[in-house]
Structure formats: C-alpha cells, structure tokens
C-alpha cells in the first residue's frame, strides 16, 4: 500500500512530518520494511528494529566515514569519531573512552547535582518555571565543557553561545560563519596551550599524547574529536531531560511510583530514551553492494536508520506506545549501537538521573502550566521541546555545593 | 590478559553466583552503576564480570543490576 505519507517523496525536513511521525513510522515498519525516498539526492530508509540493529552492527557494509547526517552537514572540522570507520575509528574512540566510562563520569556527579540545585533555586520560590530553559539547558553544556577541559564557566558559556549561533541562526550566515571561526579558534588555543602546558586527566593532553596506529593526530583531528563530542553532548541531553519531565507530568501514576520506589530511576530513564529519542535518525553510506527484501543497495547509496521507528517496533517491544516505568527488556537504539554506540551515554544517563532525583525531591507535585507543546524536529533529526511551562507548590532554596570547575 | 568472563574464582563455597549471557550483552554498563564491585569494563568497553561470586552483602546491588540491564542479560543463582 502506498499513501501520501509513505510515497517516494518522504522528507524528514517537511514541517508537517512531526505532526504524524508515529503513524509514518508504523506504516514504514508494517508496510514497507525498506523504503526509498528521492529527496536529498535519494536515500533508503530502514525502520524495523531487527534491520536497523543489523545495519549498525555491519559497519563494513554501512559506512559512517562518508557522513552520518542526511543531507550532509557542512563540517568545519572532521566530525570524528562519528564520521569515521575502522581501524581509525578505534583510535579516535580509544582516546576519548577513558574520560567517558561509567566510573570516570561518576566523578562529575557532585558537580551535576550542584548545577541542578542551583538551577532549581532560581525558581523554586515562584512555584512555576520554564523547564527547558531553567532546568534542562542548565546542565549539559557546563558539564560537557568542564569534562573537556574548558578553562572556566564563562568561557564554556561563550562557546555554547557560538554553537547555538552556528546551528540555529540560519537566517544570518555571516553570524554563523563568525561563530564557527570563534569556536575553532578557541579550541585551537586550547590545543596550543596543552602542547606547552600538559595537564593531568585532560582530554586535549590525552589526544596530543596518544599514539594511534598511524602516528599522532593532526591538529584538525584534535579539534574534531572535541568539537564533535561537545556538539553531540549538549542538545541531545537537553532534549532527553525535557522529554523526561514532560512524560512524568503526563503519567502521574508512574511518577508516584518513582517517588515511592526511587530504585526504578534506571528503567524509567531507559523508557524515556526509548520513547523520545533525541536523535530520531542517523545516516550511513553503502560500501559494498547488498540486497534486502528484493532491493539492491549499491555502493555509494545513502541509508537512513530511523531509531525513532525501531524503538516503537511491536516485534520487539510489548505495548510500544505505553510509558512503562519498570520496563525491563528495553533494547532501544537511542544511543545507536555497534562500534559507534554513543560514547557519552554514561554521562547522559548520569545527568538525567540527577535531574530526575532533584526534580522529584523538590517539586514532586509539578503539573503543566497550560498545554504542553508538541516537539519540533530540528534539522530533521533533533527531537526538541521548544519550552515546557510547569507549576508546583513553591519550595525553599537550598545550599549549593558546586565543586571547583577544574576536576 | 586474564579473561574475566570465565569464572576462575570458583571457591566451591555456597553462595551467590552471577551469570551473564555474553551473546546478549551490549556493554550498556548499567550493571556497573548498580554493582560496581561486581562488573566493570575492560579498556575496550567490553563488560567484565570481575566478581562472579560476590558476598551476600552485595546481593541487593547484583539484583539491581539484573533488573536494570536493558538486555536482560544477567541472572543470579544460589549455589548449594
């Protein structure tokens, strides 16, 4: 069956797409397991959990090196490790991994909690807040910048402003260009500084000292490793935190259970990630011809992997449209999978858990103030809430214990 | 490198024993958060069962790891 929603003109950048995103995903999964769109130079679409999982694990067929966005994004520095293949990918990932392991990120928990405490203090006496700006946006940028060795909170915030300009000011290309130059200059200065003044437990120092298989990393690679990590860390986590707060307001029974049984935080967070993946999709490029369901995919063809559709595949998830706070088998693809599985996932989970704990402790009774907004699909992939107005019983400010900026 | 996936610490003493379905494990690492004494990653992000026979005090941690694993790849048995 072909309908207007699943015809060859499927375009994830169509402003109407988010309004019927789940119906579209269901039709693709059930009626057309491999789908072709002629938009953006043409691409294949995979949606079923089994197919998407197989594709991300088969990196030799489905390459990342030719870009993981559709249409391609104009990178100012190499988008690595995301846009690279083995064996180089392993070098890139290996140098960042020690900073993002579950044990490494645990050292940042007290800083995360300090940020959340401070953010909640700003509005707790008012009995209302705008949670995207006043909670979700207050955490990931600073945590990420601190982890990657930016010199100060003010420098970090300046860099995040430049990133916002780069990614969001489409009506002002001059400002976008200036912001891109400013942030790369800043990262270049950090590299230069670490060449002269190596630091302990510092990402740029580790990158400069790394001895990958093909010799040392170039300066562009040094910049790309940190730039890509920072870009990948911020909007995604803001999105997940925003959706988490929205879902818990929509499901008061689940929230009451979480308050009574705080040990359910882990399964609850995975369920948020399954239902509302911040990145709805990613792209790959076919490296060697293959066939699927009678279709031939040629070398060079682009393929879209729709995580958002896989995460609601009823072949894998029982009652996929229900928010099940204690869902146990939950192999969602929100962090991707295979060799490229999100390196920042442990940090993202830590931030989400601390936000969850502090919000449920200090504004446990919050409800929507007005009608909550529908999500936007920024750039065709970033599932964002524009705002989220909440009301609750006012509380009191608490002492903020914010550990030193330099870990 | 010692392969921690193989239970080499078999003490033969009655108690808790942890099992991992290595085919299913995707190194999500949620077990490391729940039971850091029992699970860890190696330097390549492969999950390691570092304490296959934890003491009774760690039972609650291990049971939390069992519940939190999104692949349901961990289970425990009580050895007689």
Tab-separated table of C-alpha atoms in Angstrom:
chain	number	residue	atom	x	y	z
A	1	UNK	CA	0.000	0.000	0.000
A	2	UNK	CA	1.198	3.469	-0.792
A	3	UNK	CA	-0.174	6.566	0.810
A	4	UNK	CA	0.867	10.165	0.670
A	5	UNK	CA	2.740	9.692	3.900
A	6	UNK	CA	4.916	6.885	2.635
A	7	UNK	CA	5.377	7.787	-1.005
A	8	UNK	CA	8.718	8.396	-2.679
A	9	UNK	CA	8.708	11.998	-1.524
A	10	UNK	CA	9.234	11.219	2.138
A	11	UNK	CA	11.125	14.165	3.551
A	12	UNK	CA	12.075	14.301	7.222
A	13	UNK	CA	12.597	18.049	6.795
A	14	UNK	CA	8.937	18.535	5.844
A	15	UNK	CA	7.449	20.747	8.589
A	16	UNK	CA	4.318	18.546	8.630
A	17	UNK	CA	6.252	15.348	9.359
A	18	UNK	CA	6.488	15.731	13.179
A	19	UNK	CA	2.694	16.024	13.375
A	20	UNK	CA	2.224	12.443	12.151
A	21	UNK	CA	5.622	10.992	12.953
A	22	UNK	CA	4.426	7.875	14.818
A	23	UNK	CA	1.843	6.974	12.150
A	24	UNK	CA	4.510	7.355	9.500
A	25	UNK	CA	6.914	5.162	11.437
A	26	UNK	CA	4.222	2.495	11.870
A	27	UNK	CA	3.369	2.485	8.167
A	28	UNK	CA	7.018	2.201	7.196
A	29	UNK	CA	7.610	-0.672	9.612
A	30	UNK	CA	4.486	-2.625	8.759
A	31	UNK	CA	4.041	-1.987	5.061
A	32	UNK	CA	7.410	-1.143	3.670
A	33	UNK	CA	10.405	-2.519	5.565
A	34	UNK	CA	12.765	-0.934	3.060
A	35	UNK	CA	11.638	2.342	1.668
A	36	UNK	CA	13.089	4.659	-0.949
A	37	UNK	CA	12.875	8.443	-0.950
A	38	UNK	CA	14.126	10.550	-3.828
A	39	UNK	CA	14.595	13.624	-1.659
A	40	UNK	CA	18.032	14.993	-0.760
A	41	UNK	CA	19.770	13.073	-3.529
A	42	UNK	CA	17.888	9.865	-2.781
A	43	UNK	CA	18.149	7.507	0.155
A	44	UNK	CA	16.895	4.214	1.549
A	45	UNK	CA	15.062	4.043	4.859
A	46	UNK	CA	15.191	1.210	7.412
A	47	UNK	CA	12.790	1.231	10.337
A	48	UNK	CA	12.379	-2.240	11.852
A	49	UNK	CA	14.390	-2.898	14.992
A	50	UNK	CA	15.927	-6.064	13.575
A	51	UNK	CA	17.003	-4.388	10.331
A	52	UNK	CA	18.384	-1.233	11.926
A	53	UNK	CA	20.270	-3.306	14.501
A	54	UNK	CA	21.793	-5.447	11.763
A	55	UNK	CA	22.839	-2.372	9.776
A	56	UNK	CA	24.570	-0.600	12.662
A	57	UNK	CA	26.483	-3.743	13.538
A	58	UNK	CA	27.606	-4.266	9.924
A	59	UNK	CA	29.897	-1.241	9.696
A	60	UNK	CA	31.807	-2.803	6.801
A	61	UNK	CA	28.701	-2.544	4.612
A	62	UNK	CA	27.141	0.547	6.154
A	63	UNK	CA	29.931	3.090	6.478
A	64	UNK	CA	29.966	6.179	8.670
A	65	UNK	CA	33.013	7.811	7.080
A	66	UNK	CA	31.005	9.496	4.317
A	67	UNK	CA	28.787	11.245	6.833
A	68	UNK	CA	26.056	10.347	9.295
A	69	UNK	CA	23.664	13.195	8.514
A	70	UNK	CA	21.181	13.464	5.711
A	71	UNK	CA	21.506	15.791	3.914
A	72	UNK	CA	25.242	16.086	4.681
A	73	UNK	CA	26.197	18.770	7.156
A	74	UNK	CA	28.997	21.184	6.292
A	75	UNK	CA	31.604	20.250	8.871
A	76	UNK	CA	34.099	22.905	9.895
A	77	UNK	CA	36.340	20.255	11.457
A	78	UNK	CA	36.271	16.470	10.976
A	79	UNK	CA	33.174	15.019	12.664
A	80	UNK	CA	35.079	12.290	14.466
A	81	UNK	CA	34.714	9.645	15.858
A	82	UNK	CA	31.131	9.633	14.444
A	83	UNK	CA	32.093	10.044	10.809
A	84	UNK	CA	34.920	7.536	10.554
A	85	UNK	CA	35.375	3.804	10.022
A	86	UNK	CA	37.643	1.146	11.438
A	87	UNK	CA	40.521	0.971	12.042
A	88	UNK	CA	40.925	4.733	12.509
A	89	UNK	CA	37.646	4.941	14.404
A	90	UNK	CA	39.072	2.721	17.144
A	91	UNK	CA	41.986	5.154	17.595
A	92	UNK	CA	39.620	8.089	17.930
A	93	UNK	CA	37.291	6.350	20.293
A	94	UNK	CA	40.082	4.890	22.379
A	95	UNK	CA	41.486	8.299	23.271
A	96	UNK	CA	38.120	9.645	24.472
A	97	UNK	CA	36.846	6.481	26.152
A	98	UNK	CA	38.710	6.796	29.475
A	99	UNK	CA	37.020	10.163	30.105
A	100	UNK	CA	33.513	8.846	29.457
A	101	UNK	CA	33.445	5.447	31.162
A	102	UNK	CA	30.815	4.826	33.853
A	103	UNK	CA	33.483	5.209	36.542
A	104	UNK	CA	35.004	8.353	35.032
A	105	UNK	CA	31.697	10.155	34.690
A	106	UNK	CA	30.746	9.250	38.259
A	107	UNK	CA	33.349	11.793	39.419
A	108	UNK	CA	31.199	14.518	37.901
A	109	UNK	CA	28.036	13.632	39.839
A	110	UNK	CA	28.531	16.198	42.602
A	111	UNK	CA	29.100	18.921	40.014
A	112	UNK	CA	25.954	17.870	38.145
A	113	UNK	CA	23.980	17.909	41.389
A	114	UNK	CA	25.325	21.335	42.260
A	115	UNK	CA	24.213	22.693	38.894
A	116	UNK	CA	20.736	21.216	39.255
A	117	UNK	CA	20.377	22.524	42.821
A	118	UNK	CA	21.402	25.984	41.679
A	119	UNK	CA	19.042	25.876	38.699
A	120	UNK	CA	16.065	24.851	40.859
A	121	UNK	CA	16.912	27.552	43.438
A	122	UNK	CA	16.334	30.163	40.754
A	123	UNK	CA	12.609	29.406	40.531
A	124	UNK	CA	11.593	27.176	43.452
A	125	UNK	CA	10.088	30.082	45.441
A	126	UNK	CA	7.984	31.169	42.457
A	127	UNK	CA	6.011	27.943	42.114
A	128	UNK	CA	6.465	27.974	38.359
A	129	UNK	CA	9.230	27.567	35.799
A	130	UNK	CA	10.011	27.028	32.140
A	131	UNK	CA	11.750	23.692	32.454
A	132	UNK	CA	13.585	23.506	29.109
A	133	UNK	CA	15.430	26.758	29.711
A	134	UNK	CA	15.551	26.730	33.501
A	135	UNK	CA	16.357	23.051	34.134
A	136	UNK	CA	17.346	21.063	31.038
A	137	UNK	CA	19.556	23.740	29.477
A	138	UNK	CA	21.307	24.500	32.756
A	139	UNK	CA	23.190	21.209	32.948
A	140	UNK	CA	24.645	19.543	29.814
A	141	UNK	CA	26.594	22.467	28.368
A	142	UNK	CA	28.529	23.190	31.547
A	143	UNK	CA	29.092	19.541	32.444
A	144	UNK	CA	30.402	18.824	28.966
A	145	UNK	CA	32.650	21.866	28.890
A	146	UNK	CA	34.065	21.002	32.313
A	147	UNK	CA	34.703	17.422	31.261
A	148	UNK	CA	36.525	18.536	28.111
A	149	UNK	CA	38.766	20.970	29.968
A	150	UNK	CA	37.374	24.376	29.039
A	151	UNK	CA	39.020	26.908	31.309
A	152	UNK	CA	36.049	28.454	33.064
A	153	UNK	CA	32.283	28.535	33.224
A	154	UNK	CA	32.221	31.890	31.460
A	155	UNK	CA	34.405	30.579	28.628
A	156	UNK	CA	32.220	27.497	28.378
A	157	UNK	CA	29.028	29.554	28.160
A	158	UNK	CA	30.601	31.765	25.485
A	159	UNK	CA	31.475	28.679	23.428
A	160	UNK	CA	27.960	27.293	23.831
A	161	UNK	CA	26.548	30.616	22.567
A	162	UNK	CA	28.741	30.292	19.493
A	163	UNK	CA	27.498	26.749	18.940
A	164	UNK	CA	23.862	27.881	19.180
A	165	UNK	CA	24.542	30.597	16.632
A	166	UNK	CA	26.239	28.089	14.341
A	167	UNK	CA	23.391	25.605	14.429
A	168	UNK	CA	20.324	27.801	14.810
A	169	UNK	CA	20.914	31.179	13.104
A	170	UNK	CA	20.089	30.005	9.599
A	171	UNK	CA	18.827	33.469	8.623
A	172	UNK	CA	22.205	35.036	9.388
A	173	UNK	CA	25.006	33.193	7.549
A	174	UNK	CA	27.540	35.885	8.453
A	175	UNK	CA	26.913	35.366	12.161
A	176	UNK	CA	27.082	31.595	11.657
A	177	UNK	CA	30.450	31.891	9.935
A	178	UNK	CA	31.823	34.182	12.615
A	179	UNK	CA	30.679	31.810	15.358
A	180	UNK	CA	32.296	28.839	13.601
A	181	UNK	CA	35.597	30.702	13.380
A	182	UNK	CA	35.370	31.841	17.002
A	183	UNK	CA	34.824	28.365	18.384
A	184	UNK	CA	37.520	26.718	16.287
A	185	UNK	CA	39.942	29.470	17.311
A	186	UNK	CA	39.096	28.793	20.931
A	187	UNK	CA	39.682	25.040	20.538
A	188	UNK	CA	42.917	25.712	18.654
A	189	UNK	CA	44.090	27.898	21.526
A	190	UNK	CA	43.324	25.063	23.946
A	191	UNK	CA	45.407	22.656	21.852
A	192	UNK	CA	48.301	25.128	21.743
A	193	UNK	CA	48.076	25.651	25.480
A	194	UNK	CA	48.195	21.906	26.177
A	195	UNK	CA	51.214	21.467	23.910
A	196	UNK	CA	53.085	23.862	26.183
A	197	UNK	CA	51.352	23.033	29.452
A	198	UNK	CA	50.188	19.424	29.546
A	199	UNK	CA	47.618	18.710	32.239
A	200	UNK	CA	46.746	15.598	34.186
A	201	UNK	CA	43.443	13.947	33.422
A	202	UNK	CA	42.789	16.298	30.488
A	203	UNK	CA	41.209	15.365	27.166
A	204	UNK	CA	43.351	17.529	24.876
A	205	UNK	CA	46.538	16.436	26.660
A	206	UNK	CA	45.484	12.806	26.182
A	207	UNK	CA	44.740	13.395	22.493
A	208	UNK	CA	48.131	15.056	21.978
A	209	UNK	CA	49.916	12.241	23.812
A	210	UNK	CA	48.044	9.443	22.071
A	211	UNK	CA	49.995	7.054	19.901
A	212	UNK	CA	47.446	5.769	17.399
A	213	UNK	CA	48.336	3.217	14.742
A	214	UNK	CA	49.057	5.875	12.109
A	215	UNK	CA	51.178	8.192	14.233
A	216	UNK	CA	49.919	11.198	16.138
A	217	UNK	CA	46.672	13.003	15.438
A	218	UNK	CA	46.681	16.097	13.231
A	219	UNK	CA	45.560	19.405	14.646
A	220	UNK	CA	42.289	19.128	12.699
A	221	UNK	CA	41.710	15.732	14.240
A	222	UNK	CA	42.400	17.129	17.736
A	223	UNK	CA	39.815	19.864	17.159
A	224	UNK	CA	37.338	17.495	15.578
A	225	UNK	CA	37.424	14.991	18.419
A	226	UNK	CA	36.463	17.590	20.999
A	227	UNK	CA	34.159	19.697	18.817
A	228	UNK	CA	32.118	16.673	17.741
A	229	UNK	CA	31.861	15.377	21.293
A	230	UNK	CA	30.651	18.721	22.618
A	231	UNK	CA	28.108	19.150	19.818
A	232	UNK	CA	26.882	15.597	20.327
A	233	UNK	CA	26.518	16.006	24.077
A	234	UNK	CA	24.502	19.155	24.580
A	235	UNK	CA	21.288	19.345	22.517
A	236	UNK	CA	20.696	15.605	22.851
A	237	UNK	CA	20.799	15.682	26.644
A	238	UNK	CA	18.701	18.855	26.810
A	239	UNK	CA	16.116	17.102	24.641
A	240	UNK	CA	16.088	13.925	26.737
A	241	UNK	CA	15.772	15.852	30.014
A	242	UNK	CA	12.923	17.955	28.612
A	243	UNK	CA	11.026	14.908	27.388
A	244	UNK	CA	11.613	13.136	30.697
A	245	UNK	CA	9.938	15.983	32.610
A	246	UNK	CA	7.076	16.099	30.115
A	247	UNK	CA	6.471	12.330	30.211
A	248	UNK	CA	6.388	12.287	34.020
A	249	UNK	CA	3.781	15.045	34.055
A	250	UNK	CA	1.725	13.088	31.546
A	251	UNK	CA	1.962	9.926	33.664
A	252	UNK	CA	1.270	10.869	37.296
A	253	UNK	CA	0.879	7.228	38.327
A	254	UNK	CA	4.336	6.392	37.002
A	255	UNK	CA	5.755	9.432	38.752
A	256	UNK	CA	4.116	8.492	42.055
A	257	UNK	CA	5.628	5.053	41.731
A	258	UNK	CA	9.063	6.522	41.019
A	259	UNK	CA	8.810	8.685	44.110
A	260	UNK	CA	7.848	5.650	46.199
A	261	UNK	CA	10.435	3.399	44.538
A	262	UNK	CA	13.412	5.580	43.580
A	263	UNK	CA	15.371	2.492	42.542
A	264	UNK	CA	13.212	2.475	39.390
A	265	UNK	CA	15.071	5.548	38.101
A	266	UNK	CA	17.263	3.471	35.802
A	267	UNK	CA	14.437	1.665	33.978
A	268	UNK	CA	12.393	4.885	33.877
A	269	UNK	CA	15.224	6.760	32.182
A	270	UNK	CA	15.719	3.986	29.613
A	271	UNK	CA	11.989	4.157	28.895
A	272	UNK	CA	12.162	7.923	28.334
A	273	UNK	CA	15.094	7.363	25.982
A	274	UNK	CA	13.192	4.647	24.107
A	275	UNK	CA	10.028	6.671	23.602
A	276	UNK	CA	11.559	10.053	22.797
A	277	UNK	CA	14.999	9.543	21.266
A	278	UNK	CA	16.671	12.949	20.984
A	279	UNK	CA	18.249	11.972	17.657
A	280	UNK	CA	15.437	10.385	15.640
A	281	UNK	CA	17.713	9.028	12.942
A	282	UNK	CA	21.216	8.830	11.533
A	283	UNK	CA	22.587	8.020	8.091
A	284	UNK	CA	25.107	5.586	6.668
A	285	UNK	CA	26.578	5.037	3.196
A	286	UNK	CA	26.632	1.651	1.474
A	287	UNK	CA	30.223	0.490	0.979
A	288	UNK	CA	29.553	-2.815	-0.781
A	289	UNK	CA	26.515	-3.897	-2.766
A	290	UNK	CA	23.875	-5.788	-0.846
A	291	UNK	CA	20.270	-6.838	-1.310
A	292	UNK	CA	17.405	-6.585	1.087
A	293	UNK	CA	13.785	-7.614	0.515
A	294	UNK	CA	14.459	-7.780	-3.216
A	295	UNK	CA	16.014	-4.316	-3.392
A	296	UNK	CA	19.624	-3.859	-4.430
A	297	UNK	CA	21.567	-1.287	-2.465
A	298	UNK	CA	24.542	-0.095	-4.494
A	299	UNK	CA	27.866	1.131	-3.264
A	300	UNK	CA	27.504	4.841	-2.543
A	301	UNK	CA	23.769	4.697	-1.759
A	302	UNK	CA	22.723	6.519	1.363
A	303	UNK	CA	20.649	4.837	4.049
A	304	UNK	CA	18.636	6.423	6.860
A	305	UNK	CA	18.356	4.433	10.082
A	306	UNK	CA	15.229	5.581	11.898
A	307	UNK	CA	15.916	4.903	15.576
A	308	UNK	CA	12.628	6.558	16.471
A	309	UNK	CA	10.738	3.953	14.455
A	310	UNK	CA	12.784	0.986	15.726
A	311	UNK	CA	12.169	1.994	19.334
A	312	UNK	CA	8.423	1.510	18.857
A	313	UNK	CA	8.603	-1.718	16.883
A	314	UNK	CA	5.996	-4.056	18.378
A	315	UNK	CA	8.007	-7.023	17.117
A	316	UNK	CA	10.418	-6.232	19.966
A	317	UNK	CA	8.612	-4.026	22.496
A	318	UNK	CA	5.311	-5.043	24.073
A	319	UNK	CA	2.869	-2.107	24.115
A	320	UNK	CA	5.424	0.166	22.461
A	321	UNK	CA	3.327	3.318	22.797
A	322	UNK	CA	2.915	2.899	26.553
A	323	UNK	CA	5.265	4.518	29.054
A	324	UNK	CA	6.204	1.554	31.244
A	325	UNK	CA	8.272	2.902	34.120
A	326	UNK	CA	9.694	-0.508	35.048
A	327	UNK	CA	10.102	-1.923	31.537
A	328	UNK	CA	12.929	-4.422	31.829
A	329	UNK	CA	13.776	-5.751	28.366
A	330	UNK	CA	14.430	-2.468	26.632
A	331	UNK	CA	16.989	-2.708	23.813
A	332	UNK	CA	16.235	0.753	22.446
A	333	UNK	CA	18.520	2.218	19.788
A	334	UNK	CA	18.568	5.767	21.104
A	335	UNK	CA	22.328	5.573	21.616
A	336	UNK	CA	22.789	3.764	18.308
A	337	UNK	CA	24.743	0.541	18.556
A	338	UNK	CA	27.710	-1.411	17.309
A	339	UNK	CA	31.125	0.220	17.266
A	340	UNK	CA	29.660	3.737	17.075
A	341	UNK	CA	27.356	3.403	20.084
A	342	UNK	CA	27.136	6.760	21.834
A	343	UNK	CA	30.330	7.298	23.814
A	344	UNK	CA	28.596	9.865	26.020
A	345	UNK	CA	25.756	7.604	27.100
A	346	UNK	CA	27.024	7.121	30.632
A	347	UNK	CA	27.318	10.861	31.167
A	348	UNK	CA	23.867	11.426	29.647
A	349	UNK	CA	22.338	8.828	31.966
A	350	UNK	CA	24.059	10.369	34.979
A	351	UNK	CA	22.723	13.846	34.142
A	352	UNK	CA	19.209	12.506	33.578
A	353	UNK	CA	19.238	10.589	36.852
A	354	UNK	CA	20.385	13.570	38.919
A	355	UNK	CA	17.825	15.867	37.266
A	356	UNK	CA	15.125	13.247	37.917
A	357	UNK	CA	16.107	12.820	41.561
A	358	UNK	CA	16.294	16.526	42.320
A	359	UNK	CA	13.074	17.448	40.495
A	360	UNK	CA	11.106	14.669	42.187
A	361	UNK	CA	12.528	15.667	45.552
A	362	UNK	CA	11.946	19.415	45.306
A	363	UNK	CA	8.901	19.813	43.038
A	364	UNK	CA	7.247	16.396	43.261
A	365	UNK	CA	3.770	17.720	42.532
A	366	UNK	CA	4.548	19.650	39.341
A	367	UNK	CA	1.979	19.814	36.559
A	368	UNK	CA	1.782	21.509	33.186
A	369	UNK	CA	1.093	25.218	33.187
A	370	UNK	CA	-1.138	25.363	30.115
A	371	UNK	CA	-0.949	22.900	27.264
A	372	UNK	CA	2.490	21.376	26.765
A	373	UNK	CA	3.979	21.972	23.317
A	374	UNK	CA	4.475	19.364	20.619
A	375	UNK	CA	8.109	18.540	19.870
A	376	UNK	CA	9.962	20.072	16.938
A	377	UNK	CA	12.228	18.072	14.653
A	378	UNK	CA	15.175	20.436	14.382
A	379	UNK	CA	17.270	19.844	11.289
A	380	UNK	CA	15.164	16.763	10.531
A	381	UNK	CA	16.672	14.759	13.371
A	382	UNK	CA	16.796	16.576	16.730
A	383	UNK	CA	13.576	15.905	18.655
A	384	UNK	CA	13.332	19.067	20.756
A	385	UNK	CA	10.797	20.674	23.042
A	386	UNK	CA	10.678	24.451	22.484
A	387	UNK	CA	9.574	25.141	26.092
A	388	UNK	CA	7.824	23.393	28.981
A	389	UNK	CA	5.898	25.520	31.472
A	390	UNK	CA	5.344	23.900	34.868
A	391	UNK	CA	3.573	24.887	38.100
A	392	UNK	CA	4.104	23.368	41.552
A	393	UNK	CA	3.903	24.174	45.255
A	394	UNK	CA	6.658	26.720	45.992
A	395	UNK	CA	9.616	25.481	47.992
A	396	UNK	CA	12.720	26.919	49.579
A	397	UNK	CA	16.211	27.483	48.255
A	398	UNK	CA	18.916	25.061	49.301
A	399	UNK	CA	22.632	25.474	49.781
A	400	UNK	CA	24.528	24.931	46.542
A	401	UNK	CA	27.675	22.839	46.793
A	402	UNK	CA	29.394	23.325	43.467
A	403	UNK	CA	32.791	21.600	43.219
A	404	UNK	CA	35.657	23.502	41.647
A	405	UNK	CA	35.487	23.927	37.879
A	406	UNK	CA	38.734	22.068	37.309
A	407	UNK	CA	38.034	18.471	38.316
B	1	UNK	CA	45.148	-10.563	29.816
B	2	UNK	CA	43.112	-12.719	32.126
B	3	UNK	CA	39.716	-13.480	30.653
B	4	UNK	CA	37.393	-12.425	33.433
B	5	UNK	CA	34.472	-13.829	31.550
B	6	UNK	CA	35.465	-17.245	32.734
B	7	UNK	CA	34.711	-17.952	36.317
B	8	UNK	CA	38.188	-18.608	37.631
B	9	UNK	CA	37.482	-17.861	41.244
B	10	UNK	CA	35.384	-20.933	41.901
B	11	UNK	CA	35.703	-21.221	45.606
B	12	UNK	CA	33.279	-24.088	45.881
B	13	UNK	CA	31.678	-22.290	48.818
B	14	UNK	CA	27.907	-21.985	48.899
B	15	UNK	CA	26.583	-18.576	47.920
B	16	UNK	CA	25.604	-16.172	45.227
B	17	UNK	CA	26.771	-16.736	41.676
B	18	UNK	CA	26.384	-14.186	38.861
B	19	UNK	CA	25.867	-15.190	35.229
B	20	UNK	CA	25.981	-13.101	32.074
B	21	UNK	CA	24.625	-14.017	28.657
B	22	UNK	CA	27.586	-12.738	26.664
B	23	UNK	CA	25.744	-13.127	23.360
B	24	UNK	CA	23.107	-10.664	24.533
B	25	UNK	CA	25.345	-8.197	26.415
B	26	UNK	CA	25.824	-4.891	24.577
B	27	UNK	CA	28.005	-3.208	27.183
B	28	UNK	CA	25.354	-0.723	28.217
B	29	UNK	CA	27.143	-0.567	31.543
B	30	UNK	CA	24.055	-0.124	33.702
B	31	UNK	CA	25.206	-3.090	35.804
B	32	UNK	CA	28.449	-1.229	36.577
B	33	UNK	CA	26.420	1.618	38.063
B	34	UNK	CA	24.286	-0.785	40.106
B	35	UNK	CA	27.046	-3.133	41.255
B	36	UNK	CA	30.461	-1.530	40.701
B	37	UNK	CA	32.255	-4.179	42.722
B	38	UNK	CA	30.956	-6.967	40.507
B	39	UNK	CA	31.065	-5.555	36.965
B	40	UNK	CA	33.488	-3.363	35.045
B	41	UNK	CA	34.580	-2.564	31.510
B	42	UNK	CA	37.947	-3.537	30.132
B	43	UNK	CA	39.912	-0.927	28.184
B	44	UNK	CA	37.823	-1.615	25.086
B	45	UNK	CA	34.402	-1.253	26.716
B	46	UNK	CA	33.786	-4.988	26.899
B	47	UNK	CA	31.913	-5.878	30.029
B	48	UNK	CA	33.844	-7.942	32.563
B	49	UNK	CA	32.418	-9.980	35.383
B	50	UNK	CA	35.143	-9.171	37.903
B	51	UNK	CA	33.454	-10.834	40.874
B	52	UNK	CA	31.437	-13.842	39.739
B	53	UNK	CA	30.728	-14.982	43.314
B	54	UNK	CA	30.024	-11.861	45.333
B	55	UNK	CA	29.403	-11.924	49.033
B	56	UNK	CA	25.906	-11.803	50.471
B	57	UNK	CA	26.202	-8.077	51.261
B	58	UNK	CA	26.297	-7.390	47.520
B	59	UNK	CA	23.088	-9.288	46.790
B	60	UNK	CA	20.920	-6.135	46.594
B	61	UNK	CA	23.406	-4.475	44.207
B	62	UNK	CA	23.505	-7.527	41.967
B	63	UNK	CA	19.723	-7.847	41.922
B	64	UNK	CA	19.537	-4.184	40.923
B	65	UNK	CA	21.962	-4.918	38.080
B	66	UNK	CA	19.752	-7.810	36.966
B	67	UNK	CA	16.689	-5.552	36.906
B	68	UNK	CA	18.395	-2.603	35.232
B	69	UNK	CA	20.061	-4.500	32.391
B	70	UNK	CA	18.097	-3.410	29.304
B	71	UNK	CA	19.096	-6.612	27.523
B	72	UNK	CA	18.069	-8.817	30.461
B	73	UNK	CA	21.424	-10.499	30.081
B	74	UNK	CA	22.272	-11.046	33.767
B	75	UNK	CA	20.936	-13.576	36.220
B	76	UNK	CA	21.962	-14.993	39.565
B	77	UNK	CA	21.858	-18.422	41.115
B	78	UNK	CA	22.368	-19.610	44.648
B	79	UNK	CA	24.972	-22.322	44.786
B	80	UNK	CA	24.228	-25.009	47.323
